[in-house]
Amino acid sequence: MEEEEEQQQQQKKGKKKYYSIIVPTYNERLNIALLVYLIFKHLRDVDFEIIVVDDGSPDGTQEVVKQLQEVYGEDRILLRARPRKMGLGTAYSHGLKHASGDFIIIMDADLSHHPKYLPSFIRKQQETGASIVTGTRYVRGGGVHGWNLMRKLTSRGANVLAQTLLWPGVSDLTGSFRLYQRSVLEDVINSCVSKGYVFQMEMIVRASRKGYHIEEVPVTFVDRVFGSSKLGGSEIVEYLKGLVYLLLTT
């Protein structure tokens, strides 16, 4: 199995720029098929693969992904499951091990990150040579749809607090819709210690401290339609702990 994957990776690297899209999932049966359809729709002229890292979803997410493999091919849809929930950071590391792309795109499975923005990410990277292109809700053209006022204030407040303390040079620290040069992601991810929602903030802060070229693309974040949000009080506490940790260590 590993030998076959390595051969496929070598074949893909011989082509034009290749993109690996890593999508962590947990109970996303109702969203994953539409997400995959939209990715294929908006990236018709791009060479890419989708790597689904599912953490043992009990709702049948993996069965849907296997059906998608029958439609699009196992070389385009890779299911790389894990037995249980093990954290967002390790999900990206796991997906990266199986990725063939020169560039890695990370995005959520719940349709909050619309694939229509992917061409603008790719175009921005090609125009600027950026190491990282990150989606931002907090510049002209970006925004949030479907959140109540309290959640908007919480998100904005978290970003303002982080901006004030860490000065990372980007406007949206907690977003998780990004494109990385593969070597940059490998470098940054190895320097991170966070496992949960703090991981995204740590990734971009450490990348900034390392001097990588970061560009932003405005995106509108849409609250999930199906399923329940996985963000709760414990994640907010972890965010604040992570903020202090980064303040002391970067």
CSV table of N, CA and C in Angstrom, one decimal, residues 126-213:
chain,number,residue,atom,x,y,z
A,126,GLN,N,0.0,32.2,-6.8
A,126,GLN,CA,0.8,32.3,-8.0
A,126,GLN,C,1.3,33.7,-8.4
A,127,GLU,N,0.4,34.7,-8.0
A,127,GLU,CA,0.8,36.1,-8.3
A,127,GLU,C,1.8,36.6,-7.4
A,128,THR,N,1.8,36.2,-6.1
A,128,THR,CA,2.7,36.8,-5.1
A,128,THR,C,3.9,35.9,-4.7
A,129,GLY,N,3.8,34.6,-5.0
A,129,GLY,CA,4.8,33.6,-4.6
A,129,GLY,C,4.7,33.4,-3.1
A,130,ALA,N,3.6,33.6,-2.5
A,130,ALA,CA,3.4,33.5,-1.0
A,130,ALA,C,3.7,32.1,-0.5
A,131,SER,N,4.2,32.0,0.7
A,131,SER,CA,4.4,30.7,1.4
A,131,SER,C,3.0,30.2,1.9
A,132,ILE,N,2.2,31.2,2.3
A,132,ILE,CA,0.9,30.8,2.9
A,132,ILE,C,-0.2,31.8,2.4
A,133,VAL,N,-1.3,31.4,2.0
A,133,VAL,CA,-2.5,32.2,1.7
A,133,VAL,C,-3.6,31.8,2.7
A,134,THR,N,-4.0,32.8,3.4
A,134,THR,CA,-5.1,32.5,4.4
A,134,THR,C,-6.3,33.2,4.2
A,135,GLY,N,-7.5,32.6,4.4
A,135,GLY,CA,-8.7,33.3,4.2
A,135,GLY,C,-9.0,34.2,5.5
A,136,THR,N,-9.5,35.3,5.2
A,136,THR,CA,-9.8,36.2,6.3
A,136,THR,C,-11.2,36.8,6.3
A,137,ARG,N,-11.9,36.8,7.4
A,137,ARG,CA,-13.2,37.4,7.5
A,137,ARG,C,-13.2,38.9,7.8
A,138,TYR,N,-12.0,39.4,8.2
A,138,TYR,CA,-11.9,40.7,8.8
A,138,TYR,C,-11.3,41.8,7.9
A,139,VAL,N,-11.4,41.7,6.6
A,139,VAL,CA,-11.0,42.7,5.7
A,139,VAL,C,-12.1,43.0,4.7
A,140,ARG,N,-12.0,44.1,3.9
A,140,ARG,CA,-13.1,44.4,3.0
A,140,ARG,C,-13.4,43.2,2.0
A,141,GLY,N,-14.6,42.9,1.9
A,141,GLY,CA,-15.0,41.7,1.1
A,141,GLY,C,-15.2,40.4,1.8
A,142,GLY,N,-14.7,40.4,3.1
A,142,GLY,CA,-14.9,39.2,4.0
A,142,GLY,C,-16.0,39.4,4.9
A,143,GLY,N,-16.4,38.4,5.6
A,143,GLY,CA,-17.5,38.5,6.6
A,143,GLY,C,-17.9,37.2,7.1
A,144,VAL,N,-19.0,37.2,7.9
A,144,VAL,CA,-19.6,36.0,8.5
A,144,VAL,C,-21.1,36.0,8.3
A,145,HIS,N,-21.6,34.9,7.9
A,145,HIS,CA,-23.1,34.7,7.7
A,145,HIS,C,-23.6,33.6,8.6
A,146,GLY,N,-24.7,33.9,9.3
A,146,GLY,CA,-25.4,32.9,10.1
A,146,GLY,C,-25.0,32.9,11.6
A,147,TRP,N,-24.1,33.8,12.0
A,147,TRP,CA,-23.8,33.8,13.5
A,147,TRP,C,-24.7,34.8,14.2
A,148,ASN,N,-25.0,34.6,15.4
A,148,ASN,CA,-25.7,35.6,16.2
A,148,ASN,C,-24.6,36.6,16.7
A,149,LEU,N,-25.1,37.7,17.3
A,149,LEU,CA,-24.3,38.8,17.7
A,149,LEU,C,-23.2,38.3,18.7
A,150,MET,N,-23.6,37.5,19.7
A,150,MET,CA,-22.7,37.1,20.7
A,150,MET,C,-21.5,36.3,20.1
A,151,ARG,N,-21.8,35.4,19.1
A,151,ARG,CA,-20.7,34.6,18.6
A,151,ARG,C,-19.8,35.5,17.7
A,152,LYS,N,-20.4,36.5,17.0
A,152,LYS,CA,-19.6,37.4,16.3
A,152,LYS,C,-18.6,38.2,17.2
A,153,LEU,N,-19.2,38.7,18.3
A,153,LEU,CA,-18.4,39.5,19.2
A,153,LEU,C,-17.3,38.6,19.9
A,154,THR,N,-17.6,37.3,20.2
A,154,THR,CA,-16.6,36.4,20.7
A,154,THR,C,-15.5,36.2,19.8
A,155,SER,N,-15.8,35.9,18.5
A,155,SER,CA,-14.8,35.7,17.5
A,155,SER,C,-13.9,36.9,17.3
A,156,ARG,N,-14.6,38.1,17.1
A,156,ARG,CA,-13.9,39.3,16.8
A,156,ARG,C,-13.0,39.7,18.0
A,157,GLY,N,-13.6,39.5,19.2
A,157,GLY,CA,-12.8,39.8,20.4
A,157,GLY,C,-11.6,38.9,20.6
A,158,ALA,N,-11.7,37.7,20.2
A,158,ALA,CA,-10.6,36.8,20.3
A,158,ALA,C,-9.5,37.2,19.4
A,159,ASN,N,-9.9,37.6,18.2
A,159,ASN,CA,-8.9,38.1,17.2
A,159,ASN,C,-8.2,39.4,17.6
A,160,VAL,N,-9.0,40.3,18.1
A,160,VAL,CA,-8.4,41.6,18.6
A,160,VAL,C,-7.5,41.4,19.7
A,161,LEU,N,-7.8,40.5,20.6
A,161,LEU,CA,-6.9,40.2,21.8
A,161,LEU,C,-5.6,39.6,21.3
A,162,ALA,N,-5.7,38.7,20.4
A,162,ALA,CA,-4.5,38.0,19.8
A,162,ALA,C,-3.7,39.0,19.0
A,163,GLN,N,-4.3,39.9,18.2
A,163,GLN,CA,-3.6,40.9,17.5
A,163,GLN,C,-2.8,41.8,18.4
A,164,THR,N,-3.5,42.2,19.5
A,164,THR,CA,-2.9,43.1,20.4
A,164,THR,C,-1.6,42.5,21.1
A,165,LEU,N,-1.7,41.2,21.5
A,165,LEU,CA,-0.7,40.6,22.3
A,165,LEU,C,0.4,40.0,21.4
A,166,LEU,N,0.0,39.5,20.2
A,166,LEU,CA,1.0,38.7,19.4
A,166,LEU,C,1.5,39.4,18.2
A,167,TRP,N,0.8,40.4,17.6
A,167,TRP,CA,1.2,41.1,16.4
A,167,TRP,C,1.7,40.1,15.3
A,168,PRO,N,0.8,39.3,14.8
A,168,PRO,CA,1.2,38.3,13.8
A,168,PRO,C,1.3,38.8,12.4
A,169,GLY,N,0.7,39.9,12.1
A,169,GLY,CA,0.7,40.5,10.8
A,169,GLY,C,-0.4,40.0,9.9
A,170,VAL,N,-1.3,39.3,10.4
A,170,VAL,CA,-2.5,38.8,9.6
A,170,VAL,C,-3.8,39.2,10.4
A,171,SER,N,-4.9,39.3,9.7
A,171,SER,CA,-6.1,39.9,10.4
A,171,SER,C,-7.0,38.8,11.0
A,172,ASP,N,-6.8,37.6,10.6
A,172,ASP,CA,-7.7,36.5,11.0
A,172,ASP,C,-6.9,35.3,11.5
A,173,LEU,N,-6.7,35.3,12.8
A,173,LEU,CA,-5.9,34.2,13.4
A,173,LEU,C,-6.6,32.9,13.6
A,174,THR,N,-7.9,32.9,13.8
A,174,THR,CA,-8.6,31.7,14.2
A,174,THR,C,-9.2,31.0,13.0
A,175,GLY,N,-9.0,31.6,11.8
A,175,GLY,CA,-9.6,30.9,10.6
A,175,GLY,C,-8.8,29.6,10.3
A,176,SER,N,-9.5,28.7,9.6
A,176,SER,CA,-8.8,27.4,9.2
A,176,SER,C,-9.0,27.1,7.8
A,177,PHE,N,-9.0,28.1,6.9
A,177,PHE,CA,-9.1,28.0,5.5
A,177,PHE,C,-7.8,28.6,4.9
A,178,ARG,N,-6.9,27.7,4.5
A,178,ARG,CA,-5.6,28.2,4.1
A,178,ARG,C,-4.9,27.3,3.1
A,179,LEU,N,-4.0,27.9,2.4
A,179,LEU,CA,-3.2,27.2,1.4
A,179,LEU,C,-1.7,27.4,1.8
A,180,TYR,N,-1.0,26.3,1.8
A,180,TYR,CA,0.4,26.3,2.2
A,180,TYR,C,1.3,25.7,1.1
A,181,GLN,N,2.5,26.3,1.0
A,181,GLN,CA,3.5,25.5,0.3
A,181,GLN,C,3.8,24.3,1.1
A,182,ARG,N,4.0,23.2,0.5
A,182,ARG,CA,4.2,22.0,1.3
A,182,ARG,C,5.3,22.0,2.3
A,183,SER,N,6.5,22.5,1.8
A,183,SER,CA,7.6,22.5,2.7
A,183,SER,C,7.4,23.5,3.9
A,184,VAL,N,6.6,24.5,3.7
A,184,VAL,CA,6.3,25.5,4.7
A,184,VAL,C,5.4,24.8,5.8
A,185,LEU,N,4.4,24.1,5.3
A,185,LEU,CA,3.5,23.5,6.2
A,185,LEU,C,4.3,22.4,7.0
A,186,GLU,N,5.1,21.7,6.4
A,186,GLU,CA,5.9,20.7,7.1
A,186,GLU,C,6.8,21.3,8.2
A,187,ASP,N,7.4,22.4,7.9
A,187,ASP,CA,8.2,23.1,8.8
A,187,ASP,C,7.4,23.7,10.0
A,188,VAL,N,6.3,24.4,9.7
A,188,VAL,CA,5.6,25.0,10.7
A,188,VAL,C,4.8,24.0,11.6
A,189,ILE,N,4.3,23.0,11.0
A,189,ILE,CA,3.5,22.0,11.8
A,189,ILE,C,4.4,21.3,12.8
A,190,ASN,N,5.6,21.1,12.4
A,190,ASN,CA,6.6,20.4,13.3
A,190,ASN,C,7.0,21.2,14.5
A,191,SER,N,6.7,22.5,14.5
A,191,SER,CA,7.1,23.4,15.6
A,191,SER,C,5.9,23.7,16.5
A,192,CYS,N,4.7,23.2,16.1
A,192,CYS,CA,3.5,23.5,16.9
A,192,CYS,C,3.3,22.4,18.0
A,193,VAL,N,2.7,22.8,19.1
A,193,VAL,CA,2.4,21.8,20.1
A,193,VAL,C,0.9,21.7,20.4
A,194,SER,N,0.1,22.7,20.0
A,194,SER,CA,-1.3,22.7,20.2
A,194,SER,C,-2.0,21.5,19.4
A,195,LYS,N,-3.1,21.0,19.9
A,195,LYS,CA,-3.8,19.9,19.2
A,195,LYS,C,-5.2,20.3,18.8
A,196,GLY,N,-5.8,21.3,19.5
A,196,GLY,CA,-7.2,21.6,19.2
A,196,GLY,C,-7.4,22.9,18.4
A,197,TYR,N,-8.4,23.7,18.8
A,197,TYR,CA,-8.7,24.9,18.1
A,197,TYR,C,-7.6,26.0,18.2
A,198,VAL,N,-6.7,25.9,19.2
A,198,VAL,CA,-5.6,26.8,19.3
A,198,VAL,C,-4.6,26.6,18.1
A,199,PHE,N,-4.6,25.4,17.6
A,199,PHE,CA,-3.7,25.0,16.6
A,199,PHE,C,-3.6,26.0,15.4
A,200,GLN,N,-4.7,26.4,14.9
A,200,GLN,CA,-4.7,27.3,13.8
A,200,GLN,C,-4.0,28.6,14.1
A,201,MET,N,-4.3,29.2,15.3
A,201,MET,CA,-3.6,30.4,15.7
A,201,MET,C,-2.1,30.2,15.9
A,202,GLU,N,-1.7,29.1,16.5
A,202,GLU,CA,-0.3,28.8,16.6
A,202,GLU,C,0.4,28.7,15.3
A,203,MET,N,-0.2,28.0,14.3
A,203,MET,CA,0.4,27.8,13.0
A,203,MET,C,0.7,29.1,12.4
A,204,ILE,N,-0.2,30.1,12.4
A,204,ILE,CA,0.0,31.3,11.7
A,204,ILE,C,1.0,32.2,12.4
A,205,VAL,N,0.9,32.2,13.8
A,205,VAL,CA,1.8,33.0,14.6
A,205,VAL,C,3.3,32.5,14.4
A,206,ARG,N,3.5,31.2,14.4
A,206,ARG,CA,4.8,30.6,14.2
A,206,ARG,C,5.3,30.9,12.8
A,207,ALA,N,4.4,30.8,11.8
A,207,ALA,CA,4.8,31.1,10.5
A,207,ALA,C,5.3,32.5,10.3
A,208,SER,N,4.6,33.4,11.0
A,208,SER,CA,4.9,34.8,10.9
A,208,SER,C,6.3,35.1,11.6
A,209,ARG,N,6.5,34.4,12.7
A,209,ARG,CA,7.8,34.6,13.5
A,209,ARG,C,8.9,34.0,12.6
A,210,LYS,N,8.7,33.0,11.8
A,210,LYS,CA,9.7,32.4,11.0
A,210,LYS,C,10.0,33.2,9.7
A,211,GLY,N,9.2,34.3,9.5
A,211,GLY,CA,9.4,35.1,8.4
A,211,GLY,C,8.8,34.7,7.1
A,212,TYR,N,7.9,33.8,7.1
A,212,TYR,CA,7.3,33.3,5.9
A,212,TYR,C,6.4,34.4,5.3
A,213,HIS,N,6.3,34.4,4.0
A,213,HIS,CA,5.5,35.4,3.2
A,213,HIS,C,4.0,34.9,3.3
